[in-house]
Amino acid sequence: MNHSHPRYERTLVIIKPDGVQRSLIGEVIRRYERSGLKLAAMKMLIPTPDMVETHYTLDPEWKLKTGEKNLKAYRDKGLKPPHDDPIAQSNMILAKLKKYMASGPVVAMVWQGAHAVAIVRKLTGGTEPLMSDVGTIRGDYVLDSYKMADDDLRAIRNIVHASGSVKEAEDEIGYWFKKDEILSYRLLVDQMLYDTDLENFIE
Ligand code: ADP
Ligand code: MG
């Protein structure tokens, strides 16, 4: 089997504690599932603050990228950010994220399929629910903003985590799942999604 085909791309999704508390587990899964992506692994757990820190710092660039994205979001709205230094901003975010993500059960999942990382990010929506597109999970089910979260000294509540790149996905999946917890199997719909030959349907 050619595992370099795009159909084998995988991404990590975590339904965060607010998604679980707001009874959105089924809704979130439904949205990814109906896209044609395949659920390859799933587990429920309560993460420790240390696990949350490790998860977000697997990518050494995360602090810089997240800090810069956050400062830009403030400036685009004509607002003054709490810090000018992106790393200082991310350190503050990380401390709050540890409290948020460790506050209760989460559902961790691996989704597989063509362009899994980008498709899941598209269905998930942008980080700040105030600006995430209508029709996305974060755009439809939650109403938080950077400013409100920062003023209230807490993390943005945005229902789900989704890996931001293929590399991030590989690292995060390796962190949250053992190899034998991730299942490889064929779904009947795979034929319609990926097979090059569709000549066997007419009787
Ligand atoms: P994403 O989850 O969209 O990949 P990031 O990786 O930039 O976003 O940030 C991780 C998480 O940290 C976000 O989903 C959100 O819960 C939280 N977060 C990001 N920026 C802030 C902020 N300025 N204030 C509070 N929480 C934040
Ligand atoms: Mg991210």
mmCIF file of C-alpha atoms and ligand atoms in Angstrom:
data_model
loop_
_atom_site.group_PDB
_atom_site.id
_atom_site.type_symbol
_atom_site.label_atom_id
_atom_site.label_comp_id
_atom_site.label_asym_id
_atom_site.label_seq_id
_atom_site.Cartn_x
_atom_site.Cartn_y
_atom_site.Cartn_z
ATOM 1 C CA MET A 1 0.000 0.000 0.000
ATOM 2 C CA ASN A 2 1.272 3.462 -0.908
ATOM 3 C CA HIS A 3 1.112 5.338 2.401
ATOM 4 C CA SER A 4 2.449 8.518 0.858
ATOM 5 C CA HIS A 5 -0.935 9.065 -0.865
ATOM 6 C CA PRO A 6 -2.796 12.113 0.558
ATOM 7 C CA ARG A 7 -5.561 9.815 1.866
ATOM 8 C CA TYR A 8 -3.220 8.739 4.683
ATOM 9 C CA GLU A 9 -2.704 12.224 6.131
ATOM 10 C CA ARG A 10 -3.681 12.427 9.797
ATOM 11 C CA THR A 11 -4.478 15.214 12.225
ATOM 12 C CA LEU A 12 -5.144 15.550 15.931
ATOM 13 C CA VAL A 13 -8.354 17.042 17.305
ATOM 14 C CA ILE A 14 -9.077 17.601 20.974
ATOM 15 C CA ILE A 15 -12.571 18.529 22.083
ATOM 16 C CA LYS A 16 -11.669 20.934 24.886
ATOM 17 C CA PRO A 17 -13.396 20.950 28.306
ATOM 18 C CA ASP A 18 -15.925 23.605 27.184
ATOM 19 C CA GLY A 19 -16.899 21.464 24.185
ATOM 20 C CA VAL A 20 -17.557 18.499 26.478
ATOM 21 C CA GLN A 21 -19.437 20.619 29.045
ATOM 22 C CA ARG A 22 -21.588 22.212 26.355
ATOM 23 C CA SER A 23 -22.703 18.796 25.051
ATOM 24 C CA LEU A 24 -21.024 19.332 21.693
ATOM 25 C CA ILE A 25 -19.065 16.057 21.440
ATOM 26 C CA GLY A 26 -21.536 14.550 18.986
ATOM 27 C CA GLU A 27 -21.900 17.747 16.951
ATOM 28 C CA VAL A 28 -18.143 18.185 16.578
ATOM 29 C CA ILE A 29 -17.644 14.559 15.536
ATOM 30 C CA ARG A 30 -20.568 14.811 13.091
ATOM 31 C CA ARG A 31 -18.995 17.779 11.328
ATOM 32 C CA TYR A 32 -15.631 16.089 10.778
ATOM 33 C CA GLU A 33 -17.180 12.706 10.005
ATOM 34 C CA ARG A 34 -19.515 13.920 7.256
ATOM 35 C CA SER A 35 -16.590 15.559 5.392
ATOM 36 C CA GLY A 36 -15.359 12.088 4.447
ATOM 37 C CA LEU A 37 -12.550 12.022 7.004
ATOM 38 C CA LYS A 38 -12.154 8.768 8.905
ATOM 39 C CA LEU A 39 -11.899 8.484 12.682
ATOM 40 C CA ALA A 40 -8.702 6.525 13.359
ATOM 41 C CA ALA A 41 -8.436 6.866 17.163
ATOM 42 C CA MET A 42 -10.388 8.343 20.055
ATOM 43 C CA LYS A 43 -10.064 8.541 23.835
ATOM 44 C CA MET A 44 -11.433 10.556 26.742
ATOM 45 C CA LEU A 45 -9.153 11.800 29.500
ATOM 46 C CA ILE A 46 -8.510 14.636 31.946
ATOM 47 C CA PRO A 47 -5.140 16.153 30.985
ATOM 48 C CA THR A 48 -2.718 17.365 33.641
ATOM 49 C CA PRO A 49 -1.346 20.932 33.406
ATOM 50 C CA ASP A 50 2.053 19.428 32.501
ATOM 51 C CA MET A 51 0.523 17.498 29.597
ATOM 52 C CA VAL A 52 -1.033 20.716 28.319
ATOM 53 C CA GLU A 53 2.294 22.544 28.493
ATOM 54 C CA THR A 54 4.088 19.699 26.679
ATOM 55 C CA HIS A 55 1.388 19.598 24.013
ATOM 56 C CA TYR A 56 1.634 23.310 23.219
ATOM 57 C CA THR A 57 5.425 23.429 23.334
ATOM 58 C CA LEU A 58 6.044 20.409 21.049
ATOM 59 C CA ASP A 59 6.503 23.044 18.348
ATOM 60 C CA PRO A 60 9.364 25.325 19.447
ATOM 61 C CA GLU A 61 7.900 28.054 17.212
ATOM 62 C CA TRP A 62 4.432 27.918 18.812
ATOM 63 C CA LYS A 63 5.111 30.716 21.303
ATOM 64 C CA LEU A 64 6.328 33.114 18.651
ATOM 65 C CA LYS A 65 3.597 32.261 16.116
ATOM 66 C CA THR A 66 0.771 32.388 18.643
ATOM 67 C CA GLY A 67 2.050 35.608 20.219
ATOM 68 C CA GLU A 68 2.371 37.316 16.839
ATOM 69 C CA LYS A 69 -1.080 36.136 15.700
ATOM 70 C CA ASN A 70 -2.556 37.482 18.918
ATOM 71 C CA LEU A 71 -0.845 40.885 18.668
ATOM 72 C CA LYS A 72 -1.955 41.204 15.039
ATOM 73 C CA ALA A 73 -5.564 40.436 16.006
ATOM 74 C CA TYR A 74 -5.469 43.294 18.517
ATOM 75 C CA ARG A 75 -3.877 45.736 16.082
ATOM 76 C CA ASP A 76 -6.258 44.799 13.223
ATOM 77 C CA LYS A 77 -9.130 45.856 15.463
ATOM 78 C CA GLY A 78 -7.375 49.107 16.445
ATOM 79 C CA LEU A 79 -6.876 47.827 20.016
ATOM 80 C CA LYS A 80 -3.716 47.960 22.132
ATOM 81 C CA PRO A 81 -2.417 44.467 23.098
ATOM 82 C CA PRO A 82 -1.538 43.761 26.759
ATOM 83 C CA HIS A 83 2.133 43.080 25.766
ATOM 84 C CA ASP A 84 4.212 44.184 22.805
ATOM 85 C CA ASP A 85 6.489 41.150 23.032
ATOM 86 C CA PRO A 86 4.908 38.068 21.370
ATOM 87 C CA ILE A 87 6.796 35.627 23.635
ATOM 88 C CA ALA A 88 5.645 37.401 26.800
ATOM 89 C CA GLN A 89 2.109 37.288 25.420
ATOM 90 C CA SER A 90 2.386 33.536 24.731
ATOM 91 C CA ASN A 91 3.801 32.775 28.171
ATOM 92 C CA MET A 92 0.723 34.436 29.624
ATOM 93 C CA ILE A 93 -1.525 32.456 27.251
ATOM 94 C CA LEU A 94 0.176 29.161 28.141
ATOM 95 C CA ALA A 95 -0.379 29.640 31.882
ATOM 96 C CA LYS A 96 -4.093 30.208 31.240
ATOM 97 C CA LEU A 97 -4.304 27.329 28.772
ATOM 98 C CA LYS A 98 -3.005 24.932 31.431
ATOM 99 C CA LYS A 99 -5.913 25.856 33.714
ATOM 100 C CA TYR A 100 -8.478 25.702 30.917
ATOM 101 C CA MET A 101 -7.424 22.446 29.266
ATOM 102 C CA ALA A 102 -6.914 20.621 32.581
ATOM 103 C CA SER A 103 -10.275 21.754 33.991
ATOM 104 C CA GLY A 104 -12.160 18.602 32.981
ATOM 105 C CA PRO A 105 -12.484 15.754 30.497
ATOM 106 C CA VAL A 106 -11.435 16.217 26.897
ATOM 107 C CA VAL A 107 -11.895 13.959 23.883
ATOM 108 C CA ALA A 108 -8.732 13.368 21.850
ATOM 109 C CA MET A 109 -9.118 12.036 18.313
ATOM 110 C CA VAL A 110 -7.105 11.233 15.229
ATOM 111 C CA TRP A 111 -8.826 11.976 11.914
ATOM 112 C CA GLN A 112 -7.459 10.601 8.662
ATOM 113 C CA GLY A 113 -8.033 11.462 5.029
ATOM 114 C CA ALA A 114 -6.895 13.639 2.138
ATOM 115 C CA HIS A 115 -5.688 17.025 3.405
ATOM 116 C CA ALA A 116 -6.850 16.061 6.903
ATOM 117 C CA VAL A 117 -4.944 18.911 8.578
ATOM 118 C CA ALA A 118 -6.281 21.669 6.325
ATOM 119 C CA ILE A 119 -9.821 20.246 6.078
ATOM 120 C CA VAL A 120 -10.112 19.988 9.872
ATOM 121 C CA ARG A 121 -8.768 23.542 10.338
ATOM 122 C CA LYS A 122 -11.288 24.805 7.773
ATOM 123 C CA LEU A 123 -14.209 23.082 9.532
ATOM 124 C CA THR A 124 -12.888 24.246 12.922
ATOM 125 C CA GLY A 125 -12.517 27.950 12.067
ATOM 126 C CA GLY A 126 -10.072 30.610 13.223
ATOM 127 C CA THR A 127 -8.729 30.805 16.766
ATOM 128 C CA GLU A 128 -10.807 33.795 17.896
ATOM 129 C CA PRO A 129 -14.517 32.917 17.853
ATOM 130 C CA LEU A 130 -15.469 36.598 17.360
ATOM 131 C CA MET A 131 -13.792 36.457 13.945
ATOM 132 C CA SER A 132 -14.178 32.774 12.967
ATOM 133 C CA ASP A 133 -16.307 32.195 9.884
ATOM 134 C CA VAL A 134 -19.994 31.359 10.171
ATOM 135 C CA GLY A 135 -20.456 27.662 9.432
ATOM 136 C CA THR A 136 -17.320 26.642 11.310
ATOM 137 C CA ILE A 137 -17.399 25.008 14.749
ATOM 138 C CA ARG A 138 -15.810 28.006 16.444
ATOM 139 C CA GLY A 139 -17.947 30.426 14.432
ATOM 140 C CA ASP A 140 -21.221 28.682 15.177
ATOM 141 C CA TYR A 141 -21.009 27.490 18.773
ATOM 142 C CA VAL A 142 -19.066 30.017 20.801
ATOM 143 C CA LEU A 143 -18.688 33.781 21.214
ATOM 144 C CA ASP A 144 -15.337 34.506 22.860
ATOM 145 C CA SER A 145 -12.743 37.140 21.899
ATOM 146 C CA TYR A 146 -9.051 37.793 22.610
ATOM 147 C CA LYS A 147 -9.966 40.971 24.444
ATOM 148 C CA MET A 148 -12.662 39.467 26.663
ATOM 149 C CA ALA A 149 -10.467 36.455 27.516
ATOM 150 C CA ASP A 150 -7.414 38.631 28.213
ATOM 151 C CA ASP A 151 -9.401 41.157 30.302
ATOM 152 C CA ASP A 152 -10.887 38.289 32.318
ATOM 153 C CA LEU A 153 -7.432 36.671 32.695
ATOM 154 C CA ARG A 154 -8.408 33.359 31.114
ATOM 155 C CA ALA A 155 -7.828 31.346 27.930
ATOM 156 C CA ILE A 156 -10.028 31.782 24.890
ATOM 157 C CA ARG A 157 -12.755 29.160 24.974
ATOM 158 C CA ASN A 158 -13.099 27.852 21.466
ATOM 159 C CA ILE A 159 -14.417 24.252 21.790
ATOM 160 C CA VAL A 160 -11.698 22.359 19.908
ATOM 161 C CA HIS A 161 -7.980 22.098 19.313
ATOM 162 C CA ALA A 162 -6.871 21.104 15.816
ATOM 163 C CA SER A 163 -3.273 20.652 14.635
ATOM 164 C CA GLY A 164 -1.997 23.602 12.620
ATOM 165 C CA SER A 165 0.329 21.809 10.186
ATOM 166 C CA VAL A 166 1.247 18.297 9.057
ATOM 167 C CA LYS A 167 4.407 18.404 11.185
ATOM 168 C CA GLU A 168 2.472 19.629 14.231
ATOM 169 C CA ALA A 169 -0.080 16.860 13.642
ATOM 170 C CA GLU A 170 2.585 14.148 13.541
ATOM 171 C CA ASP A 171 4.183 15.397 16.760
ATOM 172 C CA GLU A 172 0.859 15.829 18.562
ATOM 173 C CA ILE A 173 -0.513 12.419 17.499
ATOM 174 C CA GLY A 174 2.717 10.810 18.719
ATOM 175 C CA TYR A 175 2.312 12.590 22.032
ATOM 176 C CA TRP A 176 -1.357 11.740 22.706
ATOM 177 C CA PHE A 177 -1.612 8.243 21.187
ATOM 178 C CA LYS A 178 0.400 5.043 21.243
ATOM 179 C CA LYS A 179 0.938 3.454 17.840
ATOM 180 C CA ASP A 180 -1.410 0.542 18.566
ATOM 181 C CA GLU A 181 -4.247 2.896 19.550
ATOM 182 C CA ILE A 182 -4.436 4.242 15.994
ATOM 183 C CA LEU A 183 -6.438 1.991 13.682
ATOM 184 C CA SER A 184 -5.846 1.413 9.980
ATOM 185 C CA TYR A 185 -8.954 0.208 8.173
ATOM 186 C CA ARG A 186 -10.991 0.683 5.018
ATOM 187 C CA LEU A 187 -14.357 2.418 5.042
ATOM 188 C CA LEU A 188 -16.879 1.617 2.324
ATOM 189 C CA VAL A 189 -17.016 5.297 1.341
ATOM 190 C CA ASP A 190 -13.263 5.341 0.693
ATOM 191 C CA GLN A 191 -14.018 3.823 -2.698
ATOM 192 C CA MET A 192 -16.164 6.817 -3.713
ATOM 193 C CA LEU A 193 -13.712 9.316 -2.254
ATOM 194 C CA TYR A 194 -10.479 7.930 -3.659
ATOM 195 C CA ASP A 195 -10.815 5.113 -6.214
ATOM 196 C CA THR A 196 -9.791 6.076 -9.714
ATOM 197 C CA ASP A 197 -12.084 3.493 -11.292
ATOM 198 C CA LEU A 198 -15.844 4.025 -10.773
ATOM 199 C CA GLU A 199 -16.999 1.493 -13.336
ATOM 200 C CA ASN A 200 -18.357 -1.083 -10.897
ATOM 201 C CA PHE A 201 -21.501 0.679 -9.713
ATOM 202 C CA ILE A 202 -23.954 -0.002 -12.536
ATOM 203 C CA GLU A 203 -25.531 -3.483 -12.484
HETATM 204 P P1 ADP B 1 -5.288 27.424 17.525
HETATM 205 O O1 ADP B 1 -5.951 26.649 18.631
HETATM 206 O O2 ADP B 1 -6.306 28.044 16.601
HETATM 207 O O3 ADP B 1 -4.232 26.658 16.794
HETATM 208 P P2 ADP B 1 -3.123 28.844 18.897
HETATM 209 O O4 ADP B 1 -2.287 27.638 18.691
HETATM 210 O O5 ADP B 1 -2.584 30.163 18.465
HETATM 211 O O6 ADP B 1 -4.575 28.670 18.232
HETATM 212 O O7 ADP B 1 -3.484 28.991 20.450
HETATM 213 C C1 ADP B 1 -3.836 27.860 21.195
HETATM 214 C C2 ADP B 1 -5.025 28.168 22.075
HETATM 215 O O8 ADP B 1 -4.659 29.147 23.040
HETATM 216 C C3 ADP B 1 -6.231 28.763 21.377
HETATM 217 O O9 ADP B 1 -7.050 27.806 20.751
HETATM 218 C C4 ADP B 1 -6.935 29.460 22.515
HETATM 219 O O10 ADP B 1 -7.710 28.552 23.298
HETATM 220 C C5 ADP B 1 -5.781 29.954 23.382
HETATM 221 N N1 ADP B 1 -5.392 31.343 23.117
HETATM 222 C C6 ADP B 1 -4.701 31.801 22.053
HETATM 223 N N2 ADP B 1 -4.477 33.117 22.159
HETATM 224 C C7 ADP B 1 -5.018 33.524 23.326
HETATM 225 C C8 ADP B 1 -5.118 34.787 24.025
HETATM 226 N N3 ADP B 1 -4.611 35.906 23.551
HETATM 227 N N4 ADP B 1 -5.758 34.823 25.188
HETATM 228 C C9 ADP B 1 -6.270 33.718 25.709
HETATM 229 N N5 ADP B 1 -6.217 32.506 25.133
HETATM 230 C C10 ADP B 1 -5.604 32.399 23.941
HETATM 231 MG MG MG B 2 -2.374 26.000 17.375
#
